[in-house]
Amino acid sequence: MPIHATAQLIGGRSHQCDATATYTYRGTRAYALLDGIGSTEEVQTWTQTAARRLARAAAYCGAPVGLRAVHAVRAAELARADWYAEYMPKAVAVVAVAAPGRDLEVAWCGDARAYQLPATTEQLSRLTTDHNRRQQLLDMDVDPGPYSRNIVTSYLGDTSPHVSIGSVTAPNSGRLLLASDGAYEPLEDAELTVANYLVGPPQRAARTLVSAAIEHGGSRADNATVLVVDLGG
């Protein structure tokens, strides 16, 4: 089985509302990372539970089907809640599924990201495209400004009729990185390369990356969470 490790730092938030989970079914392993929207004990608890549900569903059904299933359940719960849905926990998510002899599957909603570092090169590639206002404006060739990235356009439980859930396949090899925005944005803002922190064993790489994110995030640092997987190959 692939070797993996996670690391988290709370940053300047009151609660750690990111969560990771893994689940293995008949040799297929799923890796999930959720970034809860908000900073409360309720969001923290729900996000931890939802991460485990997503990893299990993806291991059984594949990344895109698993993510859509978990999203559909949460969307139904929010729809039943009517006006109170605004106050219920939500999260963006990314999930990857590695099965022997098959391509890596990745699915996501929101701005949690997946990256891949091939074993034969130091060139890190991003597998996901952000579902947020910044990306929408960039797609329209409009200057997004400094705060548009904070508005996500897709999340678990989104009740809009055309929810955005992305999916992609990639070679099942090299090093996989799942990251919350609190882990990658401070490094991007400082014009640093994420790949430079993915050195050494997964646990060391994960700790180094989130530590750098919090350091560069300063007094307004967000929760920073990563999941690093050596897929082999």
mmCIF file of C-alpha atoms in Angstrom:
data_model
loop_
_atom_site.group_PDB
_atom_site.id
_atom_site.type_symbol
_atom_site.label_atom_id
_atom_site.label_comp_id
_atom_site.label_asym_id
_atom_site.label_seq_id
_atom_site.Cartn_x
_atom_site.Cartn_y
_atom_site.Cartn_z
ATOM 1 C CA MET A 1 0.000 0.000 0.000
ATOM 2 C CA PRO A 2 1.176 3.583 -0.621
ATOM 3 C CA ILE A 3 2.828 5.403 2.272
ATOM 4 C CA HIS A 4 0.986 8.518 3.385
ATOM 5 C CA ALA A 5 1.061 11.173 6.113
ATOM 6 C CA THR A 6 -0.990 14.176 7.172
ATOM 7 C CA ALA A 7 -0.119 17.363 9.032
ATOM 8 C CA GLN A 8 -2.262 20.176 10.410
ATOM 9 C CA LEU A 9 -1.739 23.507 12.125
ATOM 10 C CA ILE A 10 -4.566 25.667 13.420
ATOM 11 C CA GLY A 11 -3.082 29.035 12.430
ATOM 12 C CA GLY A 12 -4.940 32.026 13.813
ATOM 13 C CA ARG A 13 -8.362 30.350 13.862
ATOM 14 C CA SER A 14 -10.359 29.445 16.966
ATOM 15 C CA HIS A 15 -10.973 25.858 15.774
ATOM 16 C CA GLN A 16 -9.300 23.375 13.449
ATOM 17 C CA CYS A 17 -12.016 22.865 10.837
ATOM 18 C CA ASP A 18 -9.949 21.020 8.240
ATOM 19 C CA ALA A 19 -10.045 17.223 8.318
ATOM 20 C CA THR A 20 -8.487 14.280 6.506
ATOM 21 C CA ALA A 21 -9.432 10.618 6.282
ATOM 22 C CA THR A 22 -8.386 7.457 4.481
ATOM 23 C CA TYR A 23 -10.291 4.259 3.791
ATOM 24 C CA THR A 24 -9.245 1.005 2.124
ATOM 25 C CA TYR A 25 -11.569 -1.454 0.392
ATOM 26 C CA ARG A 26 -10.270 -4.559 -1.405
ATOM 27 C CA GLY A 27 -6.910 -2.982 -2.160
ATOM 28 C CA THR A 28 -8.383 0.373 -3.231
ATOM 29 C CA ARG A 29 -7.484 3.271 -0.978
ATOM 30 C CA ALA A 30 -9.207 6.647 -0.840
ATOM 31 C CA TYR A 31 -7.670 9.828 0.564
ATOM 32 C CA ALA A 32 -9.981 12.702 1.501
ATOM 33 C CA LEU A 33 -9.373 16.256 2.669
ATOM 34 C CA LEU A 34 -12.134 18.668 3.719
ATOM 35 C CA ASP A 35 -11.895 22.348 4.584
ATOM 36 C CA GLY A 36 -14.810 23.412 6.752
ATOM 37 C CA ILE A 37 -16.441 26.762 6.051
ATOM 38 C CA GLY A 38 -16.364 28.788 9.262
ATOM 39 C CA SER A 39 -14.629 28.260 12.584
ATOM 40 C CA THR A 40 -16.864 26.710 15.238
ATOM 41 C CA GLU A 41 -16.996 23.485 17.209
ATOM 42 C CA GLU A 42 -20.025 22.389 15.172
ATOM 43 C CA VAL A 43 -18.172 22.871 11.873
ATOM 44 C CA GLN A 44 -15.138 21.054 13.274
ATOM 45 C CA THR A 45 -17.150 18.012 14.368
ATOM 46 C CA TRP A 46 -19.203 17.759 11.186
ATOM 47 C CA THR A 47 -16.180 18.126 8.906
ATOM 48 C CA GLN A 48 -14.348 15.290 10.669
ATOM 49 C CA THR A 49 -17.358 12.999 10.232
ATOM 50 C CA ALA A 50 -17.901 14.034 6.609
ATOM 51 C CA ALA A 51 -14.251 13.343 5.753
ATOM 52 C CA ARG A 52 -14.604 9.755 6.951
ATOM 53 C CA ARG A 53 -17.851 9.333 5.004
ATOM 54 C CA LEU A 54 -16.271 10.682 1.847
ATOM 55 C CA ALA A 55 -13.211 8.438 2.078
ATOM 56 C CA ARG A 56 -15.407 5.371 2.588
ATOM 57 C CA ALA A 57 -17.783 6.236 -0.263
ATOM 58 C CA ALA A 58 -14.916 6.959 -2.649
ATOM 59 C CA ALA A 59 -13.121 3.709 -1.813
ATOM 60 C CA TYR A 60 -16.289 1.766 -2.615
ATOM 61 C CA CYS A 61 -17.541 3.725 -5.642
ATOM 62 C CA GLY A 62 -14.635 5.767 -7.022
ATOM 63 C CA ALA A 63 -13.756 9.418 -6.474
ATOM 64 C CA PRO A 64 -16.395 11.185 -8.628
ATOM 65 C CA VAL A 65 -19.300 8.914 -7.654
ATOM 66 C CA GLY A 66 -18.322 8.937 -3.990
ATOM 67 C CA LEU A 67 -18.079 12.715 -3.853
ATOM 68 C CA ARG A 68 -21.394 13.195 -5.626
ATOM 69 C CA ALA A 69 -23.062 10.751 -3.232
ATOM 70 C CA VAL A 70 -21.814 12.545 -0.112
ATOM 71 C CA HIS A 71 -22.708 15.902 -1.652
ATOM 72 C CA ALA A 72 -26.242 14.720 -2.482
ATOM 73 C CA VAL A 73 -26.865 13.560 1.088
ATOM 74 C CA ARG A 74 -25.708 16.881 2.530
ATOM 75 C CA ALA A 75 -27.668 18.905 -0.034
ATOM 76 C CA ALA A 76 -30.831 17.005 0.929
ATOM 77 C CA GLU A 77 -30.178 17.715 4.612
ATOM 78 C CA LEU A 78 -29.746 21.427 3.926
ATOM 79 C CA ALA A 79 -32.841 21.533 1.721
ATOM 80 C CA ARG A 80 -34.932 20.037 4.524
ATOM 81 C CA ALA A 81 -33.521 22.570 6.971
ATOM 82 C CA ASP A 82 -35.025 25.445 4.950
ATOM 83 C CA TRP A 83 -33.954 28.846 6.356
ATOM 84 C CA TYR A 84 -31.704 27.263 8.998
ATOM 85 C CA ALA A 85 -29.476 25.740 6.277
ATOM 86 C CA GLU A 86 -27.505 28.994 6.184
ATOM 87 C CA TYR A 87 -26.198 28.213 9.681
ATOM 88 C CA MET A 88 -25.405 24.527 9.163
ATOM 89 C CA PRO A 89 -21.822 23.275 8.610
ATOM 90 C CA LYS A 90 -20.487 23.034 5.071
ATOM 91 C CA ALA A 91 -17.088 22.239 3.562
ATOM 92 C CA VAL A 92 -15.117 22.154 0.358
ATOM 93 C CA ALA A 93 -13.499 18.814 -0.425
ATOM 94 C CA VAL A 94 -10.998 16.902 -2.518
ATOM 95 C CA VAL A 95 -10.704 13.118 -2.692
ATOM 96 C CA ALA A 96 -8.275 10.831 -4.527
ATOM 97 C CA VAL A 97 -8.616 7.104 -5.117
ATOM 98 C CA ALA A 98 -5.680 4.802 -5.858
ATOM 99 C CA ALA A 99 -6.425 1.252 -7.049
ATOM 100 C CA PRO A 100 -3.809 -1.282 -8.201
ATOM 101 C CA GLY A 101 -3.410 -1.329 -11.970
ATOM 102 C CA ARG A 102 -5.683 1.666 -12.552
ATOM 103 C CA ASP A 103 -5.242 5.413 -13.031
ATOM 104 C CA LEU A 104 -5.521 7.698 -10.044
ATOM 105 C CA GLU A 105 -8.980 9.284 -9.719
ATOM 106 C CA VAL A 106 -9.441 12.752 -8.231
ATOM 107 C CA ALA A 107 -12.694 14.617 -7.563
ATOM 108 C CA TRP A 108 -13.302 17.934 -5.834
ATOM 109 C CA CYS A 109 -15.636 20.809 -5.070
ATOM 110 C CA GLY A 110 -14.530 24.236 -3.922
ATOM 111 C CA ASP A 111 -10.903 25.304 -3.574
ATOM 112 C CA ALA A 112 -9.259 22.344 -1.836
ATOM 113 C CA ARG A 113 -6.536 21.172 -4.219
ATOM 114 C CA ALA A 114 -4.715 18.088 -5.447
ATOM 115 C CA TYR A 115 -1.186 18.208 -6.845
ATOM 116 C CA GLN A 116 1.060 15.516 -8.270
ATOM 117 C CA LEU A 117 4.849 15.325 -8.317
ATOM 118 C CA PRO A 118 5.950 12.649 -10.818
ATOM 119 C CA ALA A 119 8.744 10.370 -9.694
ATOM 120 C CA THR A 120 10.854 11.288 -12.710
ATOM 121 C CA THR A 121 10.707 15.097 -12.440
ATOM 122 C CA GLU A 122 10.621 17.973 -9.956
ATOM 123 C CA GLN A 123 7.794 19.701 -11.845
ATOM 124 C CA LEU A 124 4.696 19.793 -9.617
ATOM 125 C CA SER A 125 1.399 19.784 -11.514
ATOM 126 C CA ARG A 126 -1.963 20.885 -10.152
ATOM 127 C CA LEU A 127 -4.719 18.383 -10.897
ATOM 128 C CA THR A 128 -7.658 20.505 -9.738
ATOM 129 C CA THR A 129 -9.177 23.829 -10.783
ATOM 130 C CA ASP A 130 -10.527 26.066 -8.017
ATOM 131 C CA HIS A 131 -14.275 26.530 -7.755
ATOM 132 C CA ASN A 132 -14.255 30.091 -6.459
ATOM 133 C CA ARG A 133 -14.992 33.619 -7.607
ATOM 134 C CA ARG A 134 -11.339 34.292 -8.402
ATOM 135 C CA GLN A 135 -11.209 31.472 -10.930
ATOM 136 C CA GLN A 136 -14.498 32.589 -12.488
ATOM 137 C CA LEU A 137 -13.076 36.076 -13.057
ATOM 138 C CA LEU A 138 -9.798 34.724 -14.408
ATOM 139 C CA ASP A 139 -11.764 32.596 -16.874
ATOM 140 C CA MET A 140 -13.423 35.810 -18.081
ATOM 141 C CA ASP A 141 -10.034 37.604 -18.354
ATOM 142 C CA VAL A 142 -11.030 39.954 -15.532
ATOM 143 C CA ASP A 143 -8.660 41.037 -12.760
ATOM 144 C CA PRO A 144 -9.941 39.083 -9.753
ATOM 145 C CA GLY A 145 -8.702 41.445 -7.057
ATOM 146 C CA PRO A 146 -7.399 40.354 -3.644
ATOM 147 C CA TYR A 147 -10.521 38.928 -1.980
ATOM 148 C CA SER A 148 -12.428 37.048 -4.681
ATOM 149 C CA ARG A 149 -10.666 33.805 -3.772
ATOM 150 C CA ASN A 150 -12.545 33.806 -0.451
ATOM 151 C CA ILE A 151 -15.884 33.245 -2.209
ATOM 152 C CA VAL A 152 -16.259 29.565 -3.079
ATOM 153 C CA THR A 153 -18.723 28.626 -5.798
ATOM 154 C CA SER A 154 -19.075 24.936 -4.911
ATOM 155 C CA TYR A 155 -19.117 22.971 -1.649
ATOM 156 C CA LEU A 156 -20.567 19.847 -0.074
ATOM 157 C CA GLY A 157 -24.263 20.485 0.313
ATOM 158 C CA ASP A 158 -24.535 23.229 -2.307
ATOM 159 C CA THR A 159 -28.226 23.264 -3.212
ATOM 160 C CA SER A 160 -27.874 25.234 -6.459
ATOM 161 C CA PRO A 161 -29.261 23.350 -9.487
ATOM 162 C CA HIS A 162 -25.913 23.074 -11.294
ATOM 163 C CA VAL A 163 -23.347 22.358 -8.617
ATOM 164 C CA SER A 164 -19.744 22.201 -9.830
ATOM 165 C CA ILE A 165 -17.977 18.924 -9.051
ATOM 166 C CA GLY A 166 -14.729 18.408 -10.897
ATOM 167 C CA SER A 167 -13.001 15.137 -11.693
ATOM 168 C CA VAL A 168 -9.807 14.062 -13.423
ATOM 169 C CA THR A 169 -7.584 11.011 -13.813
ATOM 170 C CA ALA A 170 -3.789 10.930 -13.588
ATOM 171 C CA PRO A 171 -1.004 8.353 -13.547
ATOM 172 C CA ASN A 172 -1.053 6.295 -10.354
ATOM 173 C CA SER A 173 2.551 7.086 -9.499
ATOM 174 C CA GLY A 174 4.811 9.675 -7.930
ATOM 175 C CA ARG A 175 3.825 11.822 -4.952
ATOM 176 C CA LEU A 176 0.277 13.080 -4.392
ATOM 177 C CA LEU A 177 -0.506 16.191 -2.346
ATOM 178 C CA LEU A 178 -3.953 17.187 -1.101
ATOM 179 C CA ALA A 179 -4.044 20.658 0.447
ATOM 180 C CA SER A 180 -6.452 23.147 1.998
ATOM 181 C CA ASP A 181 -6.247 26.773 0.893
ATOM 182 C CA GLY A 182 -4.593 27.663 4.177
ATOM 183 C CA ALA A 183 -1.675 25.459 3.155
ATOM 184 C CA TYR A 184 -1.071 26.613 -0.411
ATOM 185 C CA GLU A 185 -2.219 30.249 -0.528
ATOM 186 C CA PRO A 186 0.373 31.740 1.865
ATOM 187 C CA LEU A 187 3.142 30.153 -0.194
ATOM 188 C CA GLU A 188 1.657 31.374 -3.469
ATOM 189 C CA ASP A 189 1.238 34.864 -2.013
ATOM 190 C CA ALA A 190 4.926 34.840 -1.078
ATOM 191 C CA GLU A 191 5.779 33.625 -4.618
ATOM 192 C CA LEU A 192 7.216 30.389 -3.241
ATOM 193 C CA THR A 193 7.085 27.016 -4.948
ATOM 194 C CA VAL A 194 5.034 24.351 -3.160
ATOM 195 C CA ALA A 195 7.248 21.605 -4.595
ATOM 196 C CA ASN A 196 10.245 22.925 -2.656
ATOM 197 C CA TYR A 197 8.572 21.791 0.579
ATOM 198 C CA LEU A 198 7.767 18.266 -0.600
ATOM 199 C CA VAL A 199 11.214 16.905 0.204
ATOM 200 C CA GLY A 200 11.921 13.794 2.240
ATOM 201 C CA PRO A 201 9.539 11.183 3.657
ATOM 202 C CA PRO A 202 5.800 12.031 3.585
ATOM 203 C CA GLN A 203 5.578 12.928 7.296
ATOM 204 C CA ARG A 204 8.512 15.302 7.082
ATOM 205 C CA ALA A 205 7.236 16.869 3.868
ATOM 206 C CA ALA A 206 3.749 17.363 5.322
ATOM 207 C CA ARG A 207 5.049 19.017 8.474
ATOM 208 C CA THR A 208 7.454 21.236 6.574
ATOM 209 C CA LEU A 209 4.752 22.454 4.215
ATOM 210 C CA VAL A 210 2.161 23.394 6.839
ATOM 211 C CA SER A 211 4.819 25.022 9.043
ATOM 212 C CA ALA A 212 5.908 27.206 6.122
ATOM 213 C CA ALA A 213 2.274 28.077 5.340
ATOM 214 C CA ILE A 214 1.599 29.258 8.895
ATOM 215 C CA GLU A 215 4.854 31.184 9.007
ATOM 216 C CA HIS A 216 4.063 33.068 5.808
ATOM 217 C CA GLY A 217 0.391 33.458 6.738
ATOM 218 C CA GLY A 218 1.325 35.678 9.665
ATOM 219 C CA SER A 219 -1.242 36.803 12.220
ATOM 220 C CA ARG A 220 -4.148 35.978 9.868
ATOM 221 C CA ALA A 221 -3.015 32.450 9.055
ATOM 222 C CA ASP A 222 -5.832 30.040 8.223
ATOM 223 C CA ASN A 223 -6.033 26.364 9.189
ATOM 224 C CA ALA A 224 -3.324 24.622 7.158
ATOM 225 C CA THR A 225 -3.744 20.927 6.330
ATOM 226 C CA VAL A 226 -2.055 18.611 3.860
ATOM 227 C CA LEU A 227 -2.121 14.909 3.049
ATOM 228 C CA VAL A 228 0.996 13.574 1.286
ATOM 229 C CA VAL A 229 0.965 10.174 -0.434
ATOM 230 C CA ASP A 230 3.805 8.293 -2.078
ATOM 231 C CA LEU A 231 1.958 6.295 -4.703
ATOM 232 C CA GLY A 232 5.019 4.424 -5.915
ATOM 233 C CA GLY A 233 5.420 3.442 -9.528
#
